[in-house]
Short mmCIF file of C-alpha atoms and ligand atoms in Angstrom, two decimals:
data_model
loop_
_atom_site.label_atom_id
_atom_site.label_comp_id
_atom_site.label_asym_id
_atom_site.label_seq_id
_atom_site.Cartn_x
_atom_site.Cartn_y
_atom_site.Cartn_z
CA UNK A 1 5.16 33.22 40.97
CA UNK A 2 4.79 35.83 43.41
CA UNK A 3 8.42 37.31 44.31
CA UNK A 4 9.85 36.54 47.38
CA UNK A 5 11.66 38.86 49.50
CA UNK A 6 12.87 36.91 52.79
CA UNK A 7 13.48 33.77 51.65
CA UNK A 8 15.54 31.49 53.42
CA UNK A 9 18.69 29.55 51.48
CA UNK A 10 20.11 26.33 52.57
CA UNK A 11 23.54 26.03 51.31
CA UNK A 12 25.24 22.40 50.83
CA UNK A 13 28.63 22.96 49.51
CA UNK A 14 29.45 19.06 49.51
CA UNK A 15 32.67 17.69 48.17
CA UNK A 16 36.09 18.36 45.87
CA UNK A 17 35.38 21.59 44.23
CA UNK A 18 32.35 22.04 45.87
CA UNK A 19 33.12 24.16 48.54
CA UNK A 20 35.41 26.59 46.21
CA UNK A 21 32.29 27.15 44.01
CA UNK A 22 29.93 27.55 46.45
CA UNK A 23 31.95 29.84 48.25
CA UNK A 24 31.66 32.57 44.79
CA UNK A 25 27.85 31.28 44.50
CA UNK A 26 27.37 32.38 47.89
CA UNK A 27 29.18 36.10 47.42
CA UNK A 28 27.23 36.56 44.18
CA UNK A 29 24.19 36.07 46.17
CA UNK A 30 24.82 38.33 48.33
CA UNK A 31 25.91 41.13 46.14
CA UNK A 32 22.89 40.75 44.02
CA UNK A 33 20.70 41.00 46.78
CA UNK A 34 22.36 43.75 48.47
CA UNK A 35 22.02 45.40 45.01
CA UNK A 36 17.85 44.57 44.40
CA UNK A 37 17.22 45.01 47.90
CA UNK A 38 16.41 41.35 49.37
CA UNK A 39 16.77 40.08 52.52
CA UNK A 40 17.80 36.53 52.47
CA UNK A 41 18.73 34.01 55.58
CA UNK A 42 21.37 31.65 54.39
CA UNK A 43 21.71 28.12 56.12
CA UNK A 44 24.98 25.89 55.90
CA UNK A 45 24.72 21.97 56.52
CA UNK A 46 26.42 18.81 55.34
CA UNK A 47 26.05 16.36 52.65
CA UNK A 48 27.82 13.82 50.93
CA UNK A 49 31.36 12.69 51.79
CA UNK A 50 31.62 16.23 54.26
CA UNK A 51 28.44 14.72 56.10
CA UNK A 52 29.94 10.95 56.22
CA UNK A 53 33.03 12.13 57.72
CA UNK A 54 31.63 13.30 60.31
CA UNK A 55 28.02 11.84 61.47
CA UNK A 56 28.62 8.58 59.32
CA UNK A 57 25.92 8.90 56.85
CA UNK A 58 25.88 11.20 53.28
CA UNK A 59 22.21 12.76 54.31
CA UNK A 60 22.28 13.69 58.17
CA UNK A 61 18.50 14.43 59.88
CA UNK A 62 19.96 18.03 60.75
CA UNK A 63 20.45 18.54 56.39
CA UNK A 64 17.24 16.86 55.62
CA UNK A 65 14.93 19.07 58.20
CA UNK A 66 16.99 22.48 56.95
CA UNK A 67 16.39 22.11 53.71
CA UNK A 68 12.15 20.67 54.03
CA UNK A 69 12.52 24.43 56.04
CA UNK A 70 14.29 26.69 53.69
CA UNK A 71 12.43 28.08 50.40
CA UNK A 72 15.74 26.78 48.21
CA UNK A 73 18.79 24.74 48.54
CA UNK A 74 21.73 25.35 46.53
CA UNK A 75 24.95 22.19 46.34
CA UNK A 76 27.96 22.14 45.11
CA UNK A 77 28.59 18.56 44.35
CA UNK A 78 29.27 15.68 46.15
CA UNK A 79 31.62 12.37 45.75
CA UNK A 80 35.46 11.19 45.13
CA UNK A 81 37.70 8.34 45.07
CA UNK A 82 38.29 8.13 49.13
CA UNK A 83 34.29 7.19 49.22
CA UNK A 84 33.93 5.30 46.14
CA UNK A 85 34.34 1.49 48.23
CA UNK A 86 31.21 2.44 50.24
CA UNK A 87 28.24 0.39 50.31
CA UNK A 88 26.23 1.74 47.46
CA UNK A 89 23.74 2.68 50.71
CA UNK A 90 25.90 4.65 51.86
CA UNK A 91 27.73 6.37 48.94
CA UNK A 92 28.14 10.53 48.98
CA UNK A 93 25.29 10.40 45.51
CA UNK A 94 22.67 8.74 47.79
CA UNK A 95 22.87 12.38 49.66
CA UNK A 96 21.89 13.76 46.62
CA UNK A 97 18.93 11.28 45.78
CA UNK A 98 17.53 11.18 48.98
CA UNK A 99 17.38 14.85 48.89
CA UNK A 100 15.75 14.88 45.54
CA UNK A 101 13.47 11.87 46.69
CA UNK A 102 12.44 13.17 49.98
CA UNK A 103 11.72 16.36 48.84
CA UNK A 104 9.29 15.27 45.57
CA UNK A 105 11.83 17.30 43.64
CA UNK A 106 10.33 15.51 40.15
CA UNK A 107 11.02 18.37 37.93
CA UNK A 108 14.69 19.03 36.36
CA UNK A 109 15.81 22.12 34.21
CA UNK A 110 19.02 21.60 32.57
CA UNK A 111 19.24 24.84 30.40
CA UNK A 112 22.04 24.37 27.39
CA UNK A 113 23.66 28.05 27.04
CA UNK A 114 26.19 28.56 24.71
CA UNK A 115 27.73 32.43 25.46
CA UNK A 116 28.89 33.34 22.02
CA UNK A 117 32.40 34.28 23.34
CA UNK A 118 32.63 30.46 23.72
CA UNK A 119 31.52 29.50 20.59
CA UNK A 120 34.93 27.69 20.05
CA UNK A 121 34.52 24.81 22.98
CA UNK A 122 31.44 23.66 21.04
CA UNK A 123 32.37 20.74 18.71
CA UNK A 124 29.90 21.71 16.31
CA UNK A 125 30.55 24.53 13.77
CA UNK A 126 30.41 27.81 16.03
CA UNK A 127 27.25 29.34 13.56
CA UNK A 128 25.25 26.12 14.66
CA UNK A 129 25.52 26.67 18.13
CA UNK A 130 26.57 30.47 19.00
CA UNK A 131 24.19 32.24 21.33
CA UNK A 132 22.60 28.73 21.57
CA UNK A 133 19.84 29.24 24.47
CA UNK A 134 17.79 26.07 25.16
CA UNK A 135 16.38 24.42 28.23
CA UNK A 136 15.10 21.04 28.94
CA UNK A 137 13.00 20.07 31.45
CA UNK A 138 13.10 16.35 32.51
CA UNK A 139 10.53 14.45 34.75
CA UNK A 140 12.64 12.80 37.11
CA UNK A 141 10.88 10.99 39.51
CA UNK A 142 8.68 8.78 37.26
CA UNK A 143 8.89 6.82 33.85
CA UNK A 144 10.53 3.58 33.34
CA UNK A 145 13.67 4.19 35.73
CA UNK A 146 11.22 3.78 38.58
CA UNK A 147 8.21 1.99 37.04
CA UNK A 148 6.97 -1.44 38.38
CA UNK A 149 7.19 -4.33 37.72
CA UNK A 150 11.20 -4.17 37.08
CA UNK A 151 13.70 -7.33 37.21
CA UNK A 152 15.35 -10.34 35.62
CA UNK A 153 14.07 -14.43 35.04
CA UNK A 154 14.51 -17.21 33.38
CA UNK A 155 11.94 -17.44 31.10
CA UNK A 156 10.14 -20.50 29.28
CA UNK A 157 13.09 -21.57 27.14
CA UNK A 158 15.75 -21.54 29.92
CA UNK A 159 17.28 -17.95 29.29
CA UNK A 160 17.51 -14.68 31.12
CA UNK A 161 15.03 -12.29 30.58
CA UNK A 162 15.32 -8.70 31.57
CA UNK A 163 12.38 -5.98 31.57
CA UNK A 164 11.42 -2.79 33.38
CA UNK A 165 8.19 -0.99 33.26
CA UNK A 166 7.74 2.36 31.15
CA UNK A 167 4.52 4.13 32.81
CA UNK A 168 3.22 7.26 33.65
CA UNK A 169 -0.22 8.37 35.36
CA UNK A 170 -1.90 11.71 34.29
CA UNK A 171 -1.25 13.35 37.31
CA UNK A 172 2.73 12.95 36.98
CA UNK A 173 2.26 14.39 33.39
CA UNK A 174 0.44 17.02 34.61
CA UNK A 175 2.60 18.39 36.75
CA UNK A 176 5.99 18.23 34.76
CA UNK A 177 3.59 19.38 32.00
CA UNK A 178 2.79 22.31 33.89
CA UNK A 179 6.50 23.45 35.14
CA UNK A 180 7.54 23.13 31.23
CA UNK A 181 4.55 25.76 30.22
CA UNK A 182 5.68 28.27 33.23
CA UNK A 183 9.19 28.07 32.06
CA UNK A 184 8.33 28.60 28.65
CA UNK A 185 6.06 31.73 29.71
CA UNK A 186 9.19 32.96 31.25
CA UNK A 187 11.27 32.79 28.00
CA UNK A 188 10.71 32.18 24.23
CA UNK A 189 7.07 31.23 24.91
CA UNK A 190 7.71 28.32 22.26
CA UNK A 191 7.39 24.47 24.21
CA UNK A 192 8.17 21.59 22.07
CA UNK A 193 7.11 18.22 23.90
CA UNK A 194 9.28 15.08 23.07
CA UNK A 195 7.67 11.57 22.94
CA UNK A 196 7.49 8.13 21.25
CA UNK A 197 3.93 8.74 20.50
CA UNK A 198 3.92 6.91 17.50
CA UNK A 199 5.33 3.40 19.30
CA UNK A 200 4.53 4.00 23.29
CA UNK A 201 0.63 4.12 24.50
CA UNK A 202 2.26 5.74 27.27
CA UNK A 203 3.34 8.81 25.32
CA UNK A 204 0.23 8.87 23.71
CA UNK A 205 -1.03 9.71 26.96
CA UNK A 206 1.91 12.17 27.57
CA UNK A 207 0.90 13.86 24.06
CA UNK A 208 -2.81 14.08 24.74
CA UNK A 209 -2.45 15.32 28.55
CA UNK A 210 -0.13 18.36 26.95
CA UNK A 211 -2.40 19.27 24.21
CA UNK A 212 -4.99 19.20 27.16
CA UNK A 213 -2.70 21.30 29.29
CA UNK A 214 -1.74 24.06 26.50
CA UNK A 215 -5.66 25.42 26.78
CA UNK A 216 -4.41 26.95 29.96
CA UNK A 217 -1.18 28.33 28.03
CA UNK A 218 -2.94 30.36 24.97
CA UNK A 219 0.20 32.37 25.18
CA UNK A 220 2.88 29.66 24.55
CA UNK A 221 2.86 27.60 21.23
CA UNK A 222 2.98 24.02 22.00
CA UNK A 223 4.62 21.65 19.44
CA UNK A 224 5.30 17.88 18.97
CA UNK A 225 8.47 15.99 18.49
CA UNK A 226 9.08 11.83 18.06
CA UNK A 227 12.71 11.39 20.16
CA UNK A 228 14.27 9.72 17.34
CA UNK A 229 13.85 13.32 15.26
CA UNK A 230 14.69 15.47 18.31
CA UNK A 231 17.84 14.14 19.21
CA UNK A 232 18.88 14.31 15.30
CA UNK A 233 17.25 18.03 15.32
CA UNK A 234 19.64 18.67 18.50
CA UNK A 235 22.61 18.24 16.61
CA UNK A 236 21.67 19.72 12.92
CA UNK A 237 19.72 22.90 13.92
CA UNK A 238 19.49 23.12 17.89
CA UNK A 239 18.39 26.69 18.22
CA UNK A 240 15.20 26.30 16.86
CA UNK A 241 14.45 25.14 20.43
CA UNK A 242 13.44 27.26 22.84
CA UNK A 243 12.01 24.82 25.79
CA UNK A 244 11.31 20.96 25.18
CA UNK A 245 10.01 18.68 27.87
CA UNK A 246 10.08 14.97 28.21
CA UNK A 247 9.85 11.75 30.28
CA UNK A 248 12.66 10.80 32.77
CA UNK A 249 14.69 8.51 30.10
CA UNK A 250 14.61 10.60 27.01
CA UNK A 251 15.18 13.56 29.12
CA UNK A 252 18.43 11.80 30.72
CA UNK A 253 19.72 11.32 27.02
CA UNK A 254 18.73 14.60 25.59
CA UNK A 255 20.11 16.91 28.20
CA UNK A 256 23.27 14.88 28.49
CA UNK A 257 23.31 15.90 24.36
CA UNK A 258 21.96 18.96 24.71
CA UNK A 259 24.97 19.93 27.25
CA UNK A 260 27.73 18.44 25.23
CA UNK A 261 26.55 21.14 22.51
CA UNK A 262 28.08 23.55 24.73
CA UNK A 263 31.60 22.13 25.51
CA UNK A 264 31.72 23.40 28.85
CA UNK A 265 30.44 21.60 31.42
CA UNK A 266 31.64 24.33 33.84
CA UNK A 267 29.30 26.60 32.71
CA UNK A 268 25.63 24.58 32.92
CA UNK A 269 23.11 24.86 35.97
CA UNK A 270 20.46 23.23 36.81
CA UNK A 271 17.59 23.00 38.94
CA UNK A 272 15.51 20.17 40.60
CA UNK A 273 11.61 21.35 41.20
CA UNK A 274 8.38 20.14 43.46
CA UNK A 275 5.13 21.39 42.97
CA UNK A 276 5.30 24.45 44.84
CA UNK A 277 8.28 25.77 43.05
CA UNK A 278 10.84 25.10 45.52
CA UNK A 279 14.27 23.38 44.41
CA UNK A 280 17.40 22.17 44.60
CA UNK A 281 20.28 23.99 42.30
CA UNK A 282 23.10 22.76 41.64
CA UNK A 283 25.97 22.60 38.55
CA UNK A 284 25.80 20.13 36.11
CA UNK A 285 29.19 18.64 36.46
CA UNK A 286 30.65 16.87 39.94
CA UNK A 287 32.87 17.44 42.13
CA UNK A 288 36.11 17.12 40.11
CA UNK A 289 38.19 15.67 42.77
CA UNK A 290 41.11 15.76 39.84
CA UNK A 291 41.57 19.61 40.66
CA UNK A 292 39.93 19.96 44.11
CA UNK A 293 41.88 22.50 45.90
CA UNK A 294 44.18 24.23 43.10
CA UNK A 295 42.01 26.80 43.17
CA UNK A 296 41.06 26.44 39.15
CA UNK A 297 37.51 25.09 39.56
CA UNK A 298 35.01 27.31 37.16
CA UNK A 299 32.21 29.07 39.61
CA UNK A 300 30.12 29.89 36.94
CA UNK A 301 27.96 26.94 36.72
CA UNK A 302 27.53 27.68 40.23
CA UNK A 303 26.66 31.13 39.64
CA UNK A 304 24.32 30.77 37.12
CA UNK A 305 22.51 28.28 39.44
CA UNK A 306 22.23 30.83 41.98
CA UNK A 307 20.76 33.13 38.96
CA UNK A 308 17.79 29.81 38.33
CA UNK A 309 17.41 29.81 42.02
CA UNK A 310 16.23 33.44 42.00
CA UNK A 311 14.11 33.09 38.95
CA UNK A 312 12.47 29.75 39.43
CA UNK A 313 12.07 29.57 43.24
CA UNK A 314 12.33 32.95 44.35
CA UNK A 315 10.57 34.80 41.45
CA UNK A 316 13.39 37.32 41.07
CA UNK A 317 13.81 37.53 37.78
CA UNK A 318 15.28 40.79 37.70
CA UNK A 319 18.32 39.95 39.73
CA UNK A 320 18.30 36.19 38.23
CA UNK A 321 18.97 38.74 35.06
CA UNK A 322 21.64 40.91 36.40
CA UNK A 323 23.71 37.36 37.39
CA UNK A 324 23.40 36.29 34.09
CA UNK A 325 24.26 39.40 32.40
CA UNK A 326 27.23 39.95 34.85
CA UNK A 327 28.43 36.39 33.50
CA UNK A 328 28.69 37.57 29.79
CA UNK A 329 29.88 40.59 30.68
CA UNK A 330 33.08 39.00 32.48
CA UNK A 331 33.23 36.83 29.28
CA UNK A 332 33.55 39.85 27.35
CA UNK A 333 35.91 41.20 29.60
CA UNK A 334 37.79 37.86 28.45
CA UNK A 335 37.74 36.50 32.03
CA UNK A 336 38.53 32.48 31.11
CA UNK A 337 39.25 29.69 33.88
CA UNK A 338 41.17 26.95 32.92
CA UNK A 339 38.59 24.68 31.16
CA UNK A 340 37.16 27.38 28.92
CA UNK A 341 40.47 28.79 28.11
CA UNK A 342 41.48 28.35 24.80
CA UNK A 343 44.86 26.92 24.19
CA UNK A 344 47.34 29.69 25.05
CA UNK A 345 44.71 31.64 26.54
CA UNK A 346 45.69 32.87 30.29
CA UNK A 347 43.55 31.29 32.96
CA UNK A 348 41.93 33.00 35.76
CA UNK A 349 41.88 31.52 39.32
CA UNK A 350 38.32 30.42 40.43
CA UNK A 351 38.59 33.58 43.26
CA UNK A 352 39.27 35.55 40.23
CA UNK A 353 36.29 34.90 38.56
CA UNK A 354 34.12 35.24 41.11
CA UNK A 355 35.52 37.92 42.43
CA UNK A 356 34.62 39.76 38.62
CA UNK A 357 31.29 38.75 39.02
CA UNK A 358 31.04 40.56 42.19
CA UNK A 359 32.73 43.49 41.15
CA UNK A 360 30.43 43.79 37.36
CA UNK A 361 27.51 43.27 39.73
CA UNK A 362 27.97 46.11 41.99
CA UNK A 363 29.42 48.59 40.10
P1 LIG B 401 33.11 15.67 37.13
O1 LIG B 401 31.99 16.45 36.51
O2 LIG B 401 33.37 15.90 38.56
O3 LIG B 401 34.46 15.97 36.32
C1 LIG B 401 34.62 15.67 34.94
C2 LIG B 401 35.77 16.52 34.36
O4 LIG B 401 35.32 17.87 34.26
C3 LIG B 401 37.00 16.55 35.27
O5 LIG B 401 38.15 16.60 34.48
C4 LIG B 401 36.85 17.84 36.04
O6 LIG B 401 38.08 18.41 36.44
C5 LIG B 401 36.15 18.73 35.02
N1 LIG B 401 35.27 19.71 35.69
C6 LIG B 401 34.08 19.46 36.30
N2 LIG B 401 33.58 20.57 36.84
C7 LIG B 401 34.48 21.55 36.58
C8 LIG B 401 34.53 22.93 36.88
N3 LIG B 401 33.56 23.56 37.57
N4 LIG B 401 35.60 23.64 36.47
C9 LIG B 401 36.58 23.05 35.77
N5 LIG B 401 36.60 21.75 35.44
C10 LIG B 401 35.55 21.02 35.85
O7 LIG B 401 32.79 14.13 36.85
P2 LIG B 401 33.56 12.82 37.37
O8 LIG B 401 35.03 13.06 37.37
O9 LIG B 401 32.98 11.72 36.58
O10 LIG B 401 33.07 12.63 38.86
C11 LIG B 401 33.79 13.06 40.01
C12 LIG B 401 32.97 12.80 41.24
O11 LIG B 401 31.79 13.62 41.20
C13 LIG B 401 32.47 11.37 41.38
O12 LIG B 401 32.57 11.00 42.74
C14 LIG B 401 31.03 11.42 40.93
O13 LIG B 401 30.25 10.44 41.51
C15 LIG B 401 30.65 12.80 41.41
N6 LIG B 401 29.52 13.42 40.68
C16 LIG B 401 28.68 14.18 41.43
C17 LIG B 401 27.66 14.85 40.80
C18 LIG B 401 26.78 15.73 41.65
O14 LIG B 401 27.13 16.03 42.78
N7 LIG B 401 25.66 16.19 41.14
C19 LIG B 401 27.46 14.75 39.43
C20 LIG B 401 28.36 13.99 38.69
C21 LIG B 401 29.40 13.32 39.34
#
């Protein structure tokens, strides 16, 4: 990717927490391009519960045409309780799924980091997962949440019958295939691809179009994995992954496992990709409307979605670097916010943390 110097940000804080994270995202970013020399244009708009309350609907025109014009969007979260007896039409989430829909945003990176300093909140033995360094990318636009036909009869014997579609064409392979061999290239260089090839015809043809694919990847070692033995391998021996990729279902289920691994879902990006590289980053974890506004909230998933942002749309990996190494140096510092803490650990304030990511940043 060729780096970008001027790009422009849209920045959707959304709901609960959001705005508190967003708000240390957003001076991050601007330290670390003050510090590698970038010029950005940052962009505010409305999504979510902020954008029902007030135009009415969770995905506003003014949003939608910001961020088909900016080069990256970064979101806080969206959703809580006061919205939750909405039409399902009209919930905060279907701000976030249009936006993912509208923009063709099919590919999702859900890294699973495990700093060593927080070893502990895994609850797998800390040698299994310290320094654990994984990501998983997910097609999320295609496969057998969205294939057709899809639905519920009454079959020939008088019951209810259920079934949904599992299919994929070669160009939707292609494509997610393609965004998992540039992400590998810009790690371990080791891509493991997850399938039921041995059951599915479908990921037989997901198996075949990657070994076609990895011709064009000399550099990056391409294995094969049933699901049934990844998710096992997750939990016995999960950093002998460096990048696995996978339809929309088994991704949804391996990330989820893959995060858990971790124990702090305050800590986890992610990113939502089209085919041009642009995206959508955002934390894992929602909008925690349980501590909205004490001012505990952890930034650093936040953060470290700013630092994807900058390598995977922005092609700034050197300052996508700095972020993350200004992360596990305020670990080491021994910087904790409430839900990494360990028990009778202080806790920082979620000002306080940024604020050390700023200051490790510039200094
Ligand atoms: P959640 O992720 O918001 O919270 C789960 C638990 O984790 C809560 O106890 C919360 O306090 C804690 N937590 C989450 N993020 C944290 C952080 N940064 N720092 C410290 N603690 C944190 O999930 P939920 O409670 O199931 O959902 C709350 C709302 O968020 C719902 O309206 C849901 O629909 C929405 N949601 C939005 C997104 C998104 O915007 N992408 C994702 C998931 C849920």
């Amino acid at each position: 990717m060729t780096a970008n110097n001027n790009a422009s940000i849209l920045i959707l804080p959304g709901d609960g927490i959001g705005p508190e994270i967003v708000t240390q995202a957003e001076r991050v970013l601007n330290a670390v391009a003050e510090r590698e020399g970038l010029t950005l244009t940052l962009d505010h708009a409305l999504v979510g519960g902020a954008a029902i309350e007030a135009t009415g609907g969770p995905l506003p025109e003014d949003t939608l045409a910001k961020a088909r014009a900016a080069d990256a969007i970064l979101l806080g979260a969206v959703g809580g309780p006061q919205w939750d007896s909405l039409d399902m039409a009209v919930r905060p989430e279907k701000g976030l799924l249009g936006l993912r829909s509208e923009l063709a945003l099919f590919g999702n990176l859900r890294p699973a980091i495990l700093y060593p300093q927080l070893a502990s909140a895994s609850s797998l033995k800390p040698e299994i997962v310290s320094g654990l360094d994984i990501l998983i990318v997910r097609e999320l636009t295609g496969g057998i949440y969205f294939g057709q036909p899809r639905g519920e009869f009454v079959n020939d014997r008088g019951e209810r019958e259920g079934f949904n579609t599992y299919r994929y064409n070669e160009t939707e392979i292609r494509r997610i295939g393609r965004v998992a061999f540039e992400a590998a290239r810009k790690r371990g260089k080791r891509l493991c691809s997850v399938d039921k090839a041995n059951v599915l015809e479908v990921t037989v043809l997901w198996r075949n179009i990657m070994k076609e694919l990895s011709a064009e990847y000399p550099d990056v070692e391409l294995s094969h994995m049933y699901v049934d033995n990844a998710a096992m391998q997750l939990v016995r021996a999960p950093k002998q992954f460096d990048v696995m990729v996978t339809g929309n279902m088994f991704g949804d289920i391996l990330s989820d496992c893959a995060a858990m691994l971790t124990g702090s879902i305050g800590m986890l990006p992610s990113a939502s990709l089209d085919a041009d590289g642009k995206g959508m980053y955002e934390p894992i974890h929602g909008s925690a409307p349980d501590i909205a506004g004490k001012g505990i909230a952890n930034p650093l998933a936040t953060i470290l979605s700013v630092a994807m942002m900058l390598r995977y749309s922005l092609g700034q990996a050197a300052a996508a670097d700095a972020i993350e190494r200004a992360v596990s140096d305020v670990l080491d510092q021994g910087l904790r916010t409430a839900d990494i803490a360990a028990t009778g650990e202080a806790a920082v304030s979620t000002d306080a943390m940024g604020d050390a990511v700023v200051a490790t940043l510039t200094k």
